[in-house]
Every structure is written in C-alpha cells, then in structure tokens.
C-alpha cells in the first residue's frame, strides 16, 4: 500500500513539474505562476484529504464524486501535456548529446531551452480534455438521448411485428442533483409511447434511501399497455460498502427490491412472465445480476424453467458479460437480451457511422448498442444516470426504444 501511494505521488509530481515548465515557457509573469501553483497545490491537497478520509461504511457521496471529477481534471490534461513534453525532452537530449560531441561550447547548457510553440501545443492539447470534463460535469450528465433501434427476427410471432420497448438502465438515483433535468428525462420516456417499458437494474448506488427523493418523479412514468418490468443490477446488492451487520445489509436489500413496486415496476427475480397480444405471446425473462467480475446471483436456467427453444424470449440481464459467457450460446436460444451496466465508461467518442470508442471496450466485448451472434442479439444501454465521475463526455445518457420486426436478421 505504501509503495502504491509513493508511486502515485511520484507520478503526480512528474505531471506537475511538466505542467509548471510548460506554463513557465509561455509566460514569465510571476503572479500567474504563483496563482497556478497555489490552485494546483490546493487541489492536490484537497483530493488527498478526501481519499484518505473516505468512509467505507457510507460509500459514494456527492463529495466523493466531486473529488473524483477534480482528480480527473488534474490528471488527464496533465498526462497529455506530460507526454508532449517528455518527447520534447527526448529530442532535447538527442540534440544536447549531438552538440556535446560536435565541439560546441562546453560552457553552454547541455539541454537546449524548451521551445515555446511545443509548450503551446501541449497546453492546447491539455485544454481539450479539461474543457470536455468540465462540460461533462455541468451539461453532459443530463444530455439525454433517445436512441431508436430496430431488431429483426424471422421467428417473431406475427402479432408482435412492430412491438416497441422502451429500455432504461443504471438509474443510480443517489447521484442525481437536479430534479428539473430528471423530470425532463421522464417526460422523454413518456413521449415514446412504447408498448412496454423495461428497466435493467441499478436503481441506486448503494442505499435504498437514495431513491426516496425521486420516487414521485419515476412514478410519473406512465402505465404502458403491456407492462413495466425491471431487474436488479450489481449496485442493488449493497456490496460496495461496509455494513454494521448482515441484518442491516439484508434490510437494505429488501428495501431496494420494494422500491421497484413503489415506482410501479414489476421486479423479476430469476423468473419469467408471458406478454400476450391477441392469440400469440412472447416470454419476458428477468434474471438477477450476473457479472463476470461481479455478483453472480442470476440463474438463467431457473428463470427460464419450462420454456422451450421455440418460445420467443426477451431476457433482461443487467451485465452484458452474462450474454457473452452464458447466454449467447445457450440451448434455449434467447432471442434478445437487454443489458446496461457499462455506462460506456461515461467517457468516449461516438460519431455514428465513423467512430465508436471508449475505454469500456477494453473491459467488455459488448459495451454500447446492438451486438449479434447467430441470430441472437444483445442491446447494451449506455445508462440513464451516472456513477463515480459526476459527468458524461461523448457517451450520453440514453433512453432506448427498440422495435421488434418480423424478418431475416443481417449477420
């Protein structure tokens, strides 16, 4: 532990040294340098204090999110800046060595001076993530996007051709701080006029009480003709804090399950139900959380008991790694799985048709949008709320509208 802290302090020191050098190359005004040093030093002290005083029994709070946001503001821009100046140092070392062995004046400095334009480039590059992170924390976290997706199945019952499903996921109500923005998002959900709405887990960060101020807002989600259903996510089990006793943890878990009823959603716990339309039906299967690196409470075999391979099935499973490891090749052929969990790391670049990138792709094979395997699909919602970093950059909060269509899938 001591080694990690020492290593982190060394990294921060290097970043700060490079940042100060870049600024000093740009300006020689003393008061500008003093103000920068004071602000930077104060931010580092504040971050260090908050992390060393983190209360494991409380878990994430508004202050811990602010602290993490500030940490990213301090580290990411200076990381980019340091890379530029590090490569300039390699160049300076090369030039200095060449000059040293070329009979240049030994009285001159070995290293050539830093070039102003390189520092300007470094500061310009650093300004991009700095401004993006600020935007993400002020506007991006509530910049809701409605994403519509058609999915084709050759064996879809005829009555369900054109059937629409609104999906929301990863509410993380304990992170919210703006009732007007949340009510705006609920209005967007209602405007979709879908046949059914599904919520794929993480109603809170940890504690059931986080949702209490928002119950009335989420009760405004109107009744959908074919129902409102939900499942649990990894954060709903209270796994990430230290509880006074197992009894307290169990009572919180029961209270979290009760929240779903309070907002008029039917919580599916390793079980299924049928959605009937005319003379035909499809099965809606809901499992508890199953994650490759998280709690494995989901039991797909229990949830789909008495269903056959020929039954058309929609599966709600919070973590898309469940689809990767258990669902996509399952004998019972789950046609469509709806997941969330990844948030797209709340940071990335998405330009439809051109680029889709996030750090999430290095952790999850399926991290945002639609994926297919042998005619079986998973859709990964980018999340309704936010967690840890109090913002979103490039990967915006999502309300998904999925339309089931009769037809041949495209491999």
Coordinates of C-alpha atoms in Angstrom, one line a residue, residues 10-402:
X10 CA 5.8 10.4 -7.9
X11 CA 3.5 10.4 -10.9
X12 CA 1.6 13.4 -9.7
X13 CA 5.0 15.2 -9.1
X14 CA 6.2 14.5 -12.6
X15 CA 2.9 15.7 -14.1
X16 CA 3.0 18.9 -12.0
X17 CA 6.7 19.5 -12.9
X18 CA 5.9 19.3 -16.7
X19 CA 2.8 21.4 -16.4
X20 CA 4.7 24.1 -14.5
X21 CA 7.5 24.0 -17.1
X22 CA 5.0 24.4 -19.9
X23 CA 3.4 27.4 -18.2
X24 CA 6.8 29.0 -17.4
X25 CA 7.8 28.6 -21.0
X26 CA 4.7 30.5 -22.1
X27 CA 4.8 33.3 -19.5
X28 CA 7.3 34.8 -17.2
X29 CA 4.7 36.8 -15.2
X30 CA 5.4 35.9 -11.6
X31 CA 1.9 36.3 -10.2
X32 CA 0.4 34.0 -12.9
X33 CA 2.9 31.3 -11.9
X34 CA 2.1 31.8 -8.2
X35 CA -1.6 31.6 -8.7
X36 CA -1.2 28.4 -10.8
X37 CA 1.0 26.8 -8.2
X38 CA -1.5 27.8 -5.4
X39 CA -4.5 26.4 -7.2
X40 CA -2.8 23.2 -8.3
X41 CA -1.3 22.6 -4.8
X42 CA -4.7 23.2 -3.1
X43 CA -6.5 20.8 -5.5
X44 CA -3.9 18.0 -4.8
X45 CA -4.2 18.6 -1.0
X46 CA -8.0 18.5 -1.2
X47 CA -8.0 15.3 -3.3
X48 CA -5.5 13.6 -1.0
X49 CA -7.5 14.6 2.1
X50 CA -10.8 13.4 0.7
X51 CA -9.4 10.0 -0.4
X52 CA -7.6 9.4 2.9
X53 CA -10.8 10.1 4.8
X54 CA -13.2 8.1 2.6
X55 CA -15.7 6.3 4.8
X56 CA -16.3 2.8 3.6
X57 CA -19.4 2.5 5.7
X58 CA -21.0 5.3 3.8
X59 CA -19.8 4.7 0.3
X60 CA -20.1 7.2 -2.6
X61 CA -21.4 10.6 -1.7
X62 CA -21.7 13.9 -3.6
X63 CA -18.3 14.9 -2.2
X64 CA -16.6 11.7 -3.4
X65 CA -18.0 12.3 -6.9
X66 CA -16.7 15.9 -6.8
X67 CA -13.3 14.6 -5.7
X68 CA -13.1 12.1 -8.5
X69 CA -14.1 14.7 -11.0
X70 CA -11.4 17.0 -9.7
X71 CA -8.9 14.2 -9.8
X72 CA -9.6 13.6 -13.5
X73 CA -9.4 17.3 -14.2
X74 CA -5.9 17.3 -12.5
X75 CA -4.5 14.2 -14.0
X76 CA -5.9 13.6 -17.5
X77 CA -4.9 17.0 -19.1
X78 CA -1.5 17.0 -17.4
X79 CA -1.0 13.4 -18.6
X80 CA -1.4 14.6 -22.2
X81 CA 0.8 17.6 -21.6
X82 CA 3.5 15.5 -20.0
X83 CA 3.6 13.1 -23.0
X84 CA 4.3 16.0 -25.3
X85 CA 7.0 17.5 -23.1
X86 CA 8.5 14.1 -22.5
X87 CA 9.0 13.5 -26.2
X88 CA 10.5 17.0 -26.4
X89 CA 12.9 16.1 -23.7
X90 CA 14.0 13.1 -25.7
X91 CA 14.6 15.4 -28.6
X92 CA 16.5 17.9 -26.3
X93 CA 18.6 15.0 -25.0
X94 CA 19.5 13.9 -28.6
X95 CA 20.4 17.5 -29.7
X96 CA 22.4 18.1 -26.5
X97 CA 24.3 14.8 -26.9
X98 CA 25.0 15.6 -30.6
X99 CA 26.2 19.1 -29.8
X100 CA 28.4 17.8 -26.9
X101 CA 30.3 15.6 -29.3
X102 CA 30.5 18.2 -32.0
X103 CA 32.9 20.6 -30.3
X104 CA 30.2 23.1 -29.3
X105 CA 30.9 25.4 -26.4
X106 CA 31.2 23.4 -23.1
X107 CA 30.1 26.5 -21.3
X108 CA 26.6 26.4 -22.8
X109 CA 23.8 24.5 -21.2
X110 CA 23.7 20.8 -22.3
X111 CA 20.0 20.9 -22.9
X112 CA 18.6 23.3 -25.4
X113 CA 15.8 25.5 -24.0
X114 CA 12.2 24.4 -24.3
X115 CA 10.5 25.7 -27.4
X116 CA 7.6 27.9 -26.8
X117 CA 5.5 26.5 -29.6
X118 CA 5.8 23.0 -28.2
X119 CA 4.6 24.1 -24.8
X120 CA 1.7 25.9 -26.6
X121 CA 0.8 22.7 -28.4
X122 CA 1.0 20.8 -25.1
X123 CA -1.3 23.3 -23.3
X124 CA -3.7 23.3 -26.2
X125 CA -4.0 19.5 -26.2
X126 CA -4.4 19.5 -22.4
X127 CA -7.2 22.1 -22.7
X128 CA -9.4 19.7 -24.8
X129 CA -10.0 17.0 -22.1
X130 CA -10.1 19.8 -19.4
X131 CA -12.9 21.6 -21.2
X132 CA -14.6 18.2 -22.0
X133 CA -14.6 17.1 -18.4
X134 CA -16.0 20.4 -17.3
X135 CA -18.7 20.2 -19.9
X136 CA -19.5 16.6 -18.8
X137 CA -20.0 17.6 -15.2
X138 CA -22.1 20.6 -16.0
X139 CA -24.2 19.7 -19.0
X140 CA -23.2 16.2 -20.4
X141 CA -24.6 14.2 -17.4
X142 CA -28.1 15.3 -18.2
X143 CA -27.9 15.4 -22.0
X144 CA -30.4 12.6 -22.6
X145 CA -30.5 11.0 -26.0
X146 CA -33.3 8.8 -27.3
X147 CA -31.8 6.1 -29.5
X148 CA -34.2 4.0 -31.7
X149 CA -33.2 0.5 -32.8
X150 CA -35.0 -2.0 -35.0
X151 CA -34.2 -5.7 -34.4
X152 CA -35.3 -8.3 -36.9
X153 CA -36.3 -11.9 -36.1
X154 CA -37.5 -14.5 -38.6
X155 CA -39.5 -16.3 -35.9
X156 CA -41.1 -13.3 -34.2
X157 CA -44.8 -14.0 -33.7
X158 CA -46.8 -12.0 -36.2
X159 CA -48.8 -10.1 -33.6
X160 CA -45.5 -8.6 -32.3
X161 CA -44.3 -7.2 -35.6
X162 CA -43.8 -3.5 -34.8
X163 CA -43.9 -4.1 -31.0
X164 CA -42.0 -1.3 -29.2
X165 CA -40.0 -1.5 -26.0
X166 CA -38.5 1.5 -24.1
X167 CA -35.4 0.5 -22.1
X168 CA -33.8 2.5 -19.3
X169 CA -30.9 1.2 -17.2
X170 CA -28.5 2.3 -14.5
X171 CA -30.5 5.0 -12.8
X172 CA -28.1 5.5 -9.9
X173 CA -30.5 7.8 -8.2
X174 CA -28.0 8.6 -5.4
X175 CA -26.0 10.6 -7.9
X176 CA -28.8 13.0 -9.0
X177 CA -28.8 16.6 -8.1
X178 CA -31.2 18.3 -10.5
X179 CA -35.0 17.5 -10.2
X180 CA -35.9 19.5 -13.3
X181 CA -33.5 17.5 -15.5
X182 CA -34.8 14.2 -14.1
X183 CA -38.4 15.2 -14.8
X184 CA -37.4 16.3 -18.3
X185 CA -36.0 12.8 -18.8
X186 CA -39.1 11.1 -17.5
X187 CA -41.1 13.3 -20.0
X188 CA -38.9 11.9 -22.8
X189 CA -39.6 8.4 -21.6
X190 CA -43.3 9.0 -21.7
X191 CA -43.2 10.7 -25.1
X192 CA -42.0 7.4 -26.7
X193 CA -45.5 5.8 -26.3
X194 CA -44.0 2.3 -26.4
X195 CA -45.9 -0.8 -25.8
X196 CA -43.8 -1.9 -22.8
X197 CA -41.0 -0.4 -20.6
X198 CA -38.1 -2.4 -19.2
X199 CA -35.6 -1.2 -16.6
X200 CA -32.4 -3.2 -16.4
X201 CA -31.0 -2.5 -13.0
X202 CA -29.0 -0.3 -10.6
X203 CA -31.8 1.8 -9.2
X204 CA -29.3 3.2 -6.5
X205 CA -25.6 3.4 -5.9
X206 CA -25.9 1.5 -2.6
X207 CA -28.6 2.6 -0.2
X208 CA -32.4 2.3 -0.7
X209 CA -32.8 5.8 0.8
X210 CA -31.1 7.3 -2.2
X211 CA -34.2 6.8 -4.3
X212 CA -36.7 8.2 -1.8
X213 CA -36.5 11.8 -3.2
X214 CA -37.0 10.6 -6.7
X215 CA -39.9 8.1 -6.2
X216 CA -42.6 10.7 -7.3
X217 CA -40.6 11.6 -10.4
X218 CA -40.3 7.9 -11.5
X219 CA -43.9 7.2 -10.6
X220 CA -44.7 9.6 -13.4
X221 CA -43.6 7.0 -15.9
X222 CA -47.0 6.3 -17.4
X223 CA -48.6 2.9 -17.5
X224 CA -47.6 1.0 -20.6
X225 CA -50.1 -1.2 -22.2
X226 CA -48.0 -4.4 -21.8
X227 CA -46.5 -3.5 -18.5
X228 CA -43.5 -2.1 -16.7
X229 CA -40.8 -4.6 -15.7
X230 CA -37.4 -4.5 -14.0
X231 CA -34.4 -6.5 -12.8
X232 CA -31.6 -5.8 -10.3
X233 CA -28.1 -4.6 -11.0
X234 CA -24.8 -5.1 -9.2
X235 CA -25.2 -1.9 -7.2
X236 CA -28.6 -3.1 -5.8
X237 CA -27.0 -5.7 -3.5
X238 CA -25.1 -3.3 -1.3
X239 CA -21.8 -5.0 -2.0
X240 CA -19.6 -1.9 -2.1
X241 CA -19.8 -0.6 1.5
X242 CA -19.0 -2.0 4.9
X243 CA -22.3 -2.7 6.8
X244 CA -22.7 -2.6 10.6
X245 CA -24.2 -6.1 10.4
X246 CA -25.6 -8.6 7.9
X247 CA -29.0 -7.7 9.2
X248 CA -28.6 -4.1 8.1
X249 CA -27.4 -5.2 4.7
X250 CA -30.3 -7.6 4.2
X251 CA -32.8 -5.0 5.3
X252 CA -31.4 -2.5 2.7
X253 CA -31.6 -5.2 0.0
X254 CA -35.3 -5.8 0.8
X255 CA -35.9 -2.1 0.8
X256 CA -34.3 -1.8 -2.6
X257 CA -36.5 -4.5 -4.0
X258 CA -39.5 -2.7 -2.6
X259 CA -38.5 0.5 -4.5
X260 CA -39.5 -1.1 -7.8
X261 CA -43.1 -1.6 -6.6
X262 CA -43.2 2.0 -5.3
X263 CA -42.5 3.2 -8.9
X264 CA -45.0 0.7 -10.3
X265 CA -42.5 -1.7 -11.9
X266 CA -42.8 -5.5 -11.6
X267 CA -39.4 -6.8 -10.4
X268 CA -38.4 -10.1 -12.0
X269 CA -36.1 -12.2 -9.8
X270 CA -34.9 -15.2 -11.8
X271 CA -38.3 -15.7 -13.2
X272 CA -40.3 -15.1 -16.4
X273 CA -43.7 -13.9 -17.4
X274 CA -45.6 -14.0 -20.7
X275 CA -46.6 -11.0 -22.8
X276 CA -49.9 -11.8 -24.6
X277 CA -51.0 -10.0 -27.7
X278 CA -54.1 -11.4 -29.3
X279 CA -53.6 -15.2 -29.7
X280 CA -49.8 -15.0 -29.5
X281 CA -47.3 -14.5 -26.8
X282 CA -43.6 -13.9 -26.1
X283 CA -41.7 -14.7 -22.9
X284 CA -40.1 -12.0 -20.8
X285 CA -37.3 -13.4 -18.7
X286 CA -35.6 -11.5 -15.9
X287 CA -32.5 -12.6 -14.0
X288 CA -30.8 -11.2 -11.0
X289 CA -27.3 -9.7 -11.6
X290 CA -24.7 -12.0 -13.2
X291 CA -21.4 -10.4 -13.9
X292 CA -18.1 -12.0 -14.9
X293 CA -16.3 -9.8 -12.3
X294 CA -19.3 -9.0 -10.1
X295 CA -22.0 -10.7 -8.1
X296 CA -23.4 -13.9 -9.7
X297 CA -26.9 -14.1 -8.4
X298 CA -28.6 -14.6 -11.8
X299 CA -29.9 -18.1 -12.6
X300 CA -30.9 -18.3 -16.2
X301 CA -32.0 -21.9 -16.0
X302 CA -34.3 -21.2 -13.1
X303 CA -35.6 -18.0 -14.8
X304 CA -36.4 -19.9 -18.0
X305 CA -37.7 -23.1 -16.4
X306 CA -40.5 -24.7 -18.6
X307 CA -39.6 -22.5 -21.6
X308 CA -38.6 -24.2 -24.8
X309 CA -36.1 -23.3 -27.5
X310 CA -39.1 -22.4 -29.8
X311 CA -40.6 -19.8 -27.4
X312 CA -39.7 -16.3 -28.4
X313 CA -37.8 -14.9 -25.5
X314 CA -36.6 -11.5 -24.3
X315 CA -34.1 -11.6 -21.5
X316 CA -33.3 -8.8 -19.1
X317 CA -29.8 -9.2 -17.6
X318 CA -28.0 -6.2 -16.2
X319 CA -24.4 -7.1 -17.1
X320 CA -23.6 -7.8 -20.8
X321 CA -20.8 -10.2 -19.8
X322 CA -23.7 -12.6 -18.9
X323 CA -24.6 -12.6 -22.6
X324 CA -21.0 -13.2 -23.5
X325 CA -20.4 -16.1 -21.1
X326 CA -23.7 -17.8 -20.7
X327 CA -26.5 -16.5 -22.9
X328 CA -25.4 -16.2 -26.5
X329 CA -24.8 -19.9 -26.9
X330 CA -27.5 -21.2 -24.5
X331 CA -29.5 -24.1 -25.7
X332 CA -32.8 -22.3 -25.2
X333 CA -32.0 -19.6 -27.7
X334 CA -32.7 -16.3 -26.1
X335 CA -33.6 -14.1 -29.0
X336 CA -32.9 -10.6 -27.5
X337 CA -31.1 -9.7 -24.3
X338 CA -31.3 -6.2 -22.8
X339 CA -28.4 -5.1 -20.6
X340 CA -26.7 -2.0 -19.2
X341 CA -24.0 -1.7 -16.6
X342 CA -21.1 -0.4 -18.6
X343 CA -22.3 3.3 -18.9
X344 CA -19.8 3.3 -21.8
X345 CA -17.4 4.4 -19.0
X346 CA -19.3 7.8 -19.3
X347 CA -16.3 8.9 -21.5
X348 CA -15.6 8.2 -25.1
X349 CA -16.2 9.3 -28.7
X350 CA -19.3 8.4 -30.7
X351 CA -19.9 9.6 -34.3
X352 CA -22.4 7.3 -35.9
X353 CA -21.0 5.7 -39.0
X354 CA -17.5 6.9 -38.3
X355 CA -16.1 6.1 -34.8
X356 CA -17.3 4.4 -31.6
X357 CA -14.6 4.3 -28.9
X358 CA -14.5 4.1 -25.2
X359 CA -12.2 2.6 -22.5
X360 CA -15.2 0.3 -21.9
X361 CA -14.4 -1.7 -25.0
X362 CA -11.2 -2.9 -23.4
X363 CA -13.2 -4.4 -20.5
X364 CA -16.4 -5.6 -22.2
X365 CA -16.9 -7.1 -25.6
X366 CA -20.4 -5.7 -25.7
X367 CA -20.4 -2.2 -24.2
X368 CA -22.9 0.1 -26.0
X369 CA -25.5 -0.6 -28.6
X370 CA -26.6 -3.7 -30.6
X371 CA -24.5 -6.9 -31.0
X372 CA -25.4 -10.2 -32.7
X373 CA -24.3 -13.8 -32.6
X374 CA -26.0 -16.4 -34.7
X375 CA -29.3 -14.5 -34.8
X376 CA -29.2 -13.8 -31.1
X377 CA -28.9 -10.2 -30.0
X378 CA -27.8 -8.2 -27.0
X379 CA -28.5 -4.5 -26.7
X380 CA -26.4 -2.6 -24.1
X381 CA -28.0 0.6 -22.9
X382 CA -25.5 3.4 -22.1
X383 CA -27.3 4.2 -18.8
X384 CA -29.8 6.8 -17.5
X385 CA -27.7 8.1 -14.7
X386 CA -24.0 8.4 -13.7
X387 CA -21.7 7.0 -11.1
X388 CA -18.3 7.8 -9.7
X389 CA -17.3 10.5 -12.2
X390 CA -20.1 13.1 -11.9
X391 CA -20.5 13.6 -15.6
X392 CA -20.5 12.3 -19.2
X393 CA -18.3 13.1 -22.1
X394 CA -19.1 11.7 -25.5
X395 CA -21.2 8.8 -24.1
X396 CA -24.5 10.5 -23.3
X397 CA -27.3 9.2 -21.0
X398 CA -29.7 7.0 -23.0
X399 CA -33.3 6.2 -23.4
X400 CA -33.6 3.3 -25.8
X401 CA -36.6 2.5 -28.0
X402 CA -36.4 -1.0 -29.5

